[in-house]
Coordinates of C-alpha atoms in Angstrom, one line a residue:
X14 CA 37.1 62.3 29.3
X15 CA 37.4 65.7 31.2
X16 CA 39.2 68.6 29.8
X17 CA 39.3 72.1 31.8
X18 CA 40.2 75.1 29.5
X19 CA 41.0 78.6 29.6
X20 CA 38.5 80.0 27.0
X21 CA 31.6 77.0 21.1
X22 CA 27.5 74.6 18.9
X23 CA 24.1 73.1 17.5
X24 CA 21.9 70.7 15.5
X25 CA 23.6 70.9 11.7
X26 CA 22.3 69.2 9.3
X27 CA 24.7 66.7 7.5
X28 CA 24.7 64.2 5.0
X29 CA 28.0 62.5 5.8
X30 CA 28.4 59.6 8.0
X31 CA 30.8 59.4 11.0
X32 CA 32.4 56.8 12.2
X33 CA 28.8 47.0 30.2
X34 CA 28.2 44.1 27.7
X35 CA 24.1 43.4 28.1
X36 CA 23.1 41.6 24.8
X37 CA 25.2 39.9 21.7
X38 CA 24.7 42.3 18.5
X39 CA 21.7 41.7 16.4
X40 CA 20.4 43.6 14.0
X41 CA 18.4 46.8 16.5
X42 CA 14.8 46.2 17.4
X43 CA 12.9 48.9 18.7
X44 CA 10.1 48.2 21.1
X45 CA 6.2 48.1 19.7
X46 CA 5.6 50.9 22.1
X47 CA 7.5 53.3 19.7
X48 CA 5.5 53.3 16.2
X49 CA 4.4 55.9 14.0
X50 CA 7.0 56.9 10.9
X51 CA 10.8 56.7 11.2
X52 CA 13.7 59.0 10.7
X53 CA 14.1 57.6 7.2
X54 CA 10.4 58.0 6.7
X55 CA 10.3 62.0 7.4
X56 CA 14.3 62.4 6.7
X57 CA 17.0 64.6 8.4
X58 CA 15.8 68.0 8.4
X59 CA 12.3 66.9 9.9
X60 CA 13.9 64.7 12.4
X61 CA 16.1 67.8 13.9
X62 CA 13.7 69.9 13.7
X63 CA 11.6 67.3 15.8
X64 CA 14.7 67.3 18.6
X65 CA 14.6 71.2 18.3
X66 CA 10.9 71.1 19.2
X67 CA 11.5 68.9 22.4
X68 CA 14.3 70.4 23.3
X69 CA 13.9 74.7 22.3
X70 CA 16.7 76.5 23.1
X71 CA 17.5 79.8 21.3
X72 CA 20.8 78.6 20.6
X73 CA 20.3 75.8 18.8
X74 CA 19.4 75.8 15.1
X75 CA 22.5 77.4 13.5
X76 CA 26.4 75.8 12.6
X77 CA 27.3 76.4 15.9
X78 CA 25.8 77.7 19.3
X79 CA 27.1 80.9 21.0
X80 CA 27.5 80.4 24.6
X81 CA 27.5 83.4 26.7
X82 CA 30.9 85.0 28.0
X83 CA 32.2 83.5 31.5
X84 CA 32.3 85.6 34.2
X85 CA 35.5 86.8 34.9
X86 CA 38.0 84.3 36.8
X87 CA 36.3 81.5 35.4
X88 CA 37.2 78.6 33.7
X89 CA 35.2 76.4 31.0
X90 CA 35.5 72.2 31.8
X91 CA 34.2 70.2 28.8
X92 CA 33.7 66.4 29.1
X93 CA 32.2 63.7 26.7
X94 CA 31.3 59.9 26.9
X95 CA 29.4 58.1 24.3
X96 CA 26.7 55.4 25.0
X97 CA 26.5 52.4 23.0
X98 CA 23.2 50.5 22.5
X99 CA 23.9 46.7 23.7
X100 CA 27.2 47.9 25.6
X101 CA 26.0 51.0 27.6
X102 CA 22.3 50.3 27.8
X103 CA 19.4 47.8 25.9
X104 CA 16.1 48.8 24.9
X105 CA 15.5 45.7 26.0
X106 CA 14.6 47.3 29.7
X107 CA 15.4 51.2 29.3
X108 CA 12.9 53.6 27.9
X109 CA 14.1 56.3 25.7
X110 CA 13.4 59.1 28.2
X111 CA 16.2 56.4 30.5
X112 CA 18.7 56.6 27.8
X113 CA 18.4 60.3 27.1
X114 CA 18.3 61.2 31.3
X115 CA 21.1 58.6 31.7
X116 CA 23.2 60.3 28.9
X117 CA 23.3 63.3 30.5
X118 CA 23.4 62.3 34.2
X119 CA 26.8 60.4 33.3
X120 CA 28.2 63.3 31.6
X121 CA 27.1 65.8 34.2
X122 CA 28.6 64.1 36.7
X123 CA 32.1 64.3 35.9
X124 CA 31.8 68.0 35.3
X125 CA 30.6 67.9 38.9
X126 CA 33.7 65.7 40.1
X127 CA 35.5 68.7 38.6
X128 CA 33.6 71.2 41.1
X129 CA 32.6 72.5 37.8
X130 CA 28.6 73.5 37.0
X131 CA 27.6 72.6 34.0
X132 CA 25.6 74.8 31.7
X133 CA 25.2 72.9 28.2
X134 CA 25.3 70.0 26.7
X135 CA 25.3 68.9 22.8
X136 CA 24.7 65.4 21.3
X137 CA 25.9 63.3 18.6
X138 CA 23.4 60.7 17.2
X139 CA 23.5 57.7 15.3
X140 CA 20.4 55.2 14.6
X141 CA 19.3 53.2 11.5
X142 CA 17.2 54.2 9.1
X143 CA 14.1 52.2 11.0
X144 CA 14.7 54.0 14.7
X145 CA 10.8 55.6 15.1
X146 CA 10.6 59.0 15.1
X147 CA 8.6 59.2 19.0
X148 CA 11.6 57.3 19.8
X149 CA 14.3 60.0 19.1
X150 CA 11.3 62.5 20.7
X151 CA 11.2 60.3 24.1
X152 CA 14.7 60.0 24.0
X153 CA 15.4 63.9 23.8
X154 CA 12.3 64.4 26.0
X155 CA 14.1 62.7 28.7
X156 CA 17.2 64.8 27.9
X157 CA 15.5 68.0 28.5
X158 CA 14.3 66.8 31.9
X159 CA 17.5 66.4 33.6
X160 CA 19.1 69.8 31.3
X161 CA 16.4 71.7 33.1
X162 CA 17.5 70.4 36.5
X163 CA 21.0 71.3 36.1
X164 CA 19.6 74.7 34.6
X165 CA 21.6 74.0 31.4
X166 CA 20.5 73.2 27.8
X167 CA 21.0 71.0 25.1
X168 CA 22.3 73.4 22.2
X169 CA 22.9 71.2 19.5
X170 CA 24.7 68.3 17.5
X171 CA 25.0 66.3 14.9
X172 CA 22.8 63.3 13.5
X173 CA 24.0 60.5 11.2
X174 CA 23.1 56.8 10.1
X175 CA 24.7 54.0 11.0
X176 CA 23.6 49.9 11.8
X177 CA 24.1 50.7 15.8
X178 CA 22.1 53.1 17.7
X179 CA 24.8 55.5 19.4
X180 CA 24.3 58.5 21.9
X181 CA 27.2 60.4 22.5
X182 CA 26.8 63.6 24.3
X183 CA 29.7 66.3 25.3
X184 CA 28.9 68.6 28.6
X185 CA 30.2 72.7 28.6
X186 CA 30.5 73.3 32.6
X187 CA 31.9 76.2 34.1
X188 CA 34.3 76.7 36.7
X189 CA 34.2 79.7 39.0
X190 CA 36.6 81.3 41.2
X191 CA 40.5 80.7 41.8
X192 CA 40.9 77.7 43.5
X193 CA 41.7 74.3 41.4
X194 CA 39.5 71.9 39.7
X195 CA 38.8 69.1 42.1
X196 CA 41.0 67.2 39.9
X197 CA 42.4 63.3 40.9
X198 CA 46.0 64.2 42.1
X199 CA 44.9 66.5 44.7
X200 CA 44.2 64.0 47.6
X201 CA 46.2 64.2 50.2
X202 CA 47.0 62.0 53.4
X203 CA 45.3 63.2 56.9
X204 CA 41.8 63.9 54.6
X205 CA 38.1 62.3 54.6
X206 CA 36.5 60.6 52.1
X207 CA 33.0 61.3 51.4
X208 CA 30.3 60.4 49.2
X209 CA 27.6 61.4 47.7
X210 CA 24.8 59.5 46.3
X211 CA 24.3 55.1 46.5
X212 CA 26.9 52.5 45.9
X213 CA 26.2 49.1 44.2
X214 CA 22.5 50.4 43.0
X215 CA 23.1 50.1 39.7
X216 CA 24.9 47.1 39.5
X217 CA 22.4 45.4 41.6
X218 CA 20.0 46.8 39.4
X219 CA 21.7 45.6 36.3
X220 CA 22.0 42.1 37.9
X221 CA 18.3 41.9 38.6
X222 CA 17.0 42.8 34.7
X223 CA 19.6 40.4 33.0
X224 CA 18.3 37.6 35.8
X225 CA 14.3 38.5 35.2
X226 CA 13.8 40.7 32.9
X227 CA 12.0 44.1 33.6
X228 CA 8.5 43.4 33.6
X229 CA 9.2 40.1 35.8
X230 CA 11.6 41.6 38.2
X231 CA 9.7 41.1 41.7
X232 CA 7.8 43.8 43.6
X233 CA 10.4 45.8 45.9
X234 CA 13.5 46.8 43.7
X235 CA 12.4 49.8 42.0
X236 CA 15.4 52.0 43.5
X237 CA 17.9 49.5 42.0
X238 CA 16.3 49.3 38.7
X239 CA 15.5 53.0 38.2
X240 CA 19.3 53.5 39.5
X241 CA 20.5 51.7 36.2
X242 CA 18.2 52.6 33.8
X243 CA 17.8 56.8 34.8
X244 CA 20.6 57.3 37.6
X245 CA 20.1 60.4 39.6
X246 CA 22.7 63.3 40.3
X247 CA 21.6 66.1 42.5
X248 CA 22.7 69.5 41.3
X249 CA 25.0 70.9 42.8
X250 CA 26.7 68.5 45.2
X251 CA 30.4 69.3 43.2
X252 CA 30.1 72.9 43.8
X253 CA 29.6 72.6 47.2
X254 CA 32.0 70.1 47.6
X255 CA 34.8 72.5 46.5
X256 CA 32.9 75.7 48.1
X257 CA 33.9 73.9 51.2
X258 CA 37.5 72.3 50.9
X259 CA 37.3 69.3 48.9
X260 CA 40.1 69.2 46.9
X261 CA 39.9 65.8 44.6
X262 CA 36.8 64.2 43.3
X263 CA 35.4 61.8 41.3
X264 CA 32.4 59.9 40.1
X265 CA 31.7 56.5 40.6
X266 CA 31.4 55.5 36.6
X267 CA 33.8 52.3 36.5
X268 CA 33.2 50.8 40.3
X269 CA 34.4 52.0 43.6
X270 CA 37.7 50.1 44.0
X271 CA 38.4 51.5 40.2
X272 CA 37.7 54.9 40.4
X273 CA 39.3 54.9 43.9
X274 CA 42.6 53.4 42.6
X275 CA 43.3 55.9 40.3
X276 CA 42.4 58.6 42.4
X277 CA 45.2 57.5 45.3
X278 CA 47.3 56.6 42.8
X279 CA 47.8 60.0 40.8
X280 CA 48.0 61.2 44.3
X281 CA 50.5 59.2 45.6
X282 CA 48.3 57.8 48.8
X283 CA 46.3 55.3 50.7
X284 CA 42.6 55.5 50.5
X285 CA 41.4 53.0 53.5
X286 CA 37.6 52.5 53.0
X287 CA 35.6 52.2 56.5
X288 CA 33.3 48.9 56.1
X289 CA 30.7 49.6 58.1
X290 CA 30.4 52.9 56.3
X291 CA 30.2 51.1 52.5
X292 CA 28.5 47.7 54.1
X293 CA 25.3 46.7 51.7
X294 CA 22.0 47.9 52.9
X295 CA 19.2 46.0 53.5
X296 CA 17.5 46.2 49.7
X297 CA 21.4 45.6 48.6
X298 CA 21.2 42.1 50.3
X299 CA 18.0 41.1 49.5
X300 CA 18.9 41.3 46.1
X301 CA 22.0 39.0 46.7
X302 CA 19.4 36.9 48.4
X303 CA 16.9 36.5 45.3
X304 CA 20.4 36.3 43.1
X305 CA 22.7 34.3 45.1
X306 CA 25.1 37.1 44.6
X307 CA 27.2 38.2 46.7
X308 CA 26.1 42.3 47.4
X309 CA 29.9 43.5 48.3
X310 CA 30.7 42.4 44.8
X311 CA 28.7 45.2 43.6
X312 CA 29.6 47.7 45.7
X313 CA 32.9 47.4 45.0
X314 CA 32.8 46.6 41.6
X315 CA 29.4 48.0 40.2
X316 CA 30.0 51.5 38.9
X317 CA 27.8 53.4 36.8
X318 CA 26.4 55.1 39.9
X319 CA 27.9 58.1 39.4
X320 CA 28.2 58.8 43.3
X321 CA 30.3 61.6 44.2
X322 CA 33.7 60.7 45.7
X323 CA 35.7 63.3 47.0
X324 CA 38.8 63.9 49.8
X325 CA 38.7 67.4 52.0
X326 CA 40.1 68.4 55.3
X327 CA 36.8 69.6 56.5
X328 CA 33.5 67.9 57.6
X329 CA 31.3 65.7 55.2
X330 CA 29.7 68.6 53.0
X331 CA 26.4 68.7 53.0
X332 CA 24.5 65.6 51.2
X333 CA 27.5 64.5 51.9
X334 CA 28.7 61.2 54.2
X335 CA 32.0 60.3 55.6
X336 CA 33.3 56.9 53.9
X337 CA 37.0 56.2 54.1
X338 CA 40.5 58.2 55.0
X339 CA 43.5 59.4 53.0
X340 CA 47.2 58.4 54.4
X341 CA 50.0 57.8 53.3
X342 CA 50.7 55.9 50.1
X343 CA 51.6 52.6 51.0
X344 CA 53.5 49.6 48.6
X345 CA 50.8 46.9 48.8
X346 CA 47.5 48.9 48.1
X347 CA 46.4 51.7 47.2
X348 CA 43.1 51.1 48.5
X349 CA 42.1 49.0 51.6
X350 CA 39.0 48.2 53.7
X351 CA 39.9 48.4 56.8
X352 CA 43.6 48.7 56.6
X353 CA 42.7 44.6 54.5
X354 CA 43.2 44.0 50.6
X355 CA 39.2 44.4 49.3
X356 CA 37.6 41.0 48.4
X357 CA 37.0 42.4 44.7
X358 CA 38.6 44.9 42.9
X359 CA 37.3 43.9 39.4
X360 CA 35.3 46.6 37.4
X361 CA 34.3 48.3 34.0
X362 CA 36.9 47.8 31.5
X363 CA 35.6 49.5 27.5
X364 CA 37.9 46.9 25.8

């Protein structure tokens, strides 16, 4: 969920509670690798001021953080998205530094598909009373990593307990400048479609730990696992994007035929993909080799890349590669591969 406003947050200690399908619930079990005393062990106040240690910022610590003022003729985009543990991820293959650098990654992104930067970030945590200690430290550990990239922070939140191990993290960004938010009714017929970033990785990569498991997946397919687990975003890309005449984006979250659809059809048009542009790459197929999987199925239907997908008039941006065209909306589609109806059009549904 994206929201851009018009003009704010921090670890505060409570003592309420608030209330992709990988693994059928059980009860949470956390890997041997993460011992020492848990949360319930050392308690609430110990346990925040164990995420404030990995994670200093002078902002964090009170009831609420106090971000600076925008510059003028600037806007302030907030987005959040929650990660489940069974649904969203498993501990089962991802480390806690994964989980905490994919939270963020996934929640940066789409203040990048606003053209937005983003300059903070606050979590909301849920774990049972058993969750390790060094595991909320790794997880927030691998927070920080990817906060410092974006040259942002993580400013606060809010712990509680609960059965099911919950990561939930909402991203401040900041929009500068007049011209509109990159915003999904903005594409327009005559325009490029570009891309940023892989297609199908993580899907593949999903594929490949539910088939062998982590530690038995063969030698070669690190890229596709490590794009599940800990995706990557390069700073930046959105801002440049706009800087240069995009004028709709978004992130490929929910799979390319998806996110595409509802991109052309809030804008009334066509979005014609060019196959040899999207075709899978060689790592793509030799993964549908090992699998007997078809690797089209997850480029069209994978998500949770978070690949920047936007339309402008101009060339490809930089980082940037041409993938498709915009025209005219048309009744039968709105998205084709090469003017044809795509073989699958499937992807992430929550319910």
């Amino acid at each position: 969920m994206v929201l851009v406003l018009s003009p704010v947050i921090s670890f505060k200690p409570t003592h309420r509670t608030k209330g992709r399908c990988y693994v059928t619930a059980k009860p949470l079990h956390f890997p041997s690798r993460y011992t020492g005393p848990t949360v319930a062990d050392v308690g609430e106040r110990a346990v925040t001021l164990a995420i404030q240690r990995m994670a200093p910022s002078s902002r964090n610590g009170d009831d609420a953080a106090v971000l600076a003022t925008p510059a003028p003729n600037t806007r302030t985009v907030v987005s959040t998205d929650v990660l489940v543990e069974g649904r969203h991820f498993s501990l089962d293959w991802s480390s806690a530094e994964e989980v905490g650098r994919k939270a963020i990654v996934q929640n940066f992104a789409d203040i990048e598909a606003m053209g937005a930067r983003p300059i903070a970030a606050l979590l909301g945590l849920t774990m049972p009373g058993h969750t390790p200690l060094n595991f909320v430290q790794r997880l927030i550990a691998g927070m920080w990593d990817k906060t410092l990239q974006h040259n942002s922070e993580l400013v606060g939140g809010d712990l509680a307990r609960a059965d099911t191990l919950i990561v939930s993290i909402t991203a401040i960004g900041i929009l500068g400048g007049s011209s509109p938010a990159l915003t999904l009714d903005r594409a327009r017929a005559g325009q490029r479609l570009v891309a940023s970033g892989p297609i199908g990785y993580s899907a593949a990569g999903l594929a490949l730990l539910r088939h062998y498991g982590r530690a038995s997946v063969p030698a070669g397919f690190a890229p596709l696992i490590d794009a599940h687990c800990a995706p990557t975003l390069i700073p930046g890309r959105g801002v440049i994007a706009r800087a240069t005449g995009a004028t709709a984006m978004t992130d490929n979250s929910d799979g390319l035929i998806v996110d595409l659809t509802t991109m052309a059809r809030r804008s009334n048009v066509r979005i014609d993909l060019d196959s040899a542009a999207i075709t899978p790459d060689s790592l793509l197929r030799k993964a549908g080799d090992h699998l007997g999987i078809d690797p089209w199925s997850w480029v069209l239907t994978g998500g949770e890349d978070h690949t920047l997908l936007a339309t402008t008039t101009s060339d490809a941006p930089s980082g940037f590669r041409t993938i498709g065209r915009v025209h005219r909306t048309h009744a039968a589609a709105h998205v084709t591969i090469d003017g044809c109806h795509p073989t699958y059009t499937a992807g992430w549904e929550s319910f």
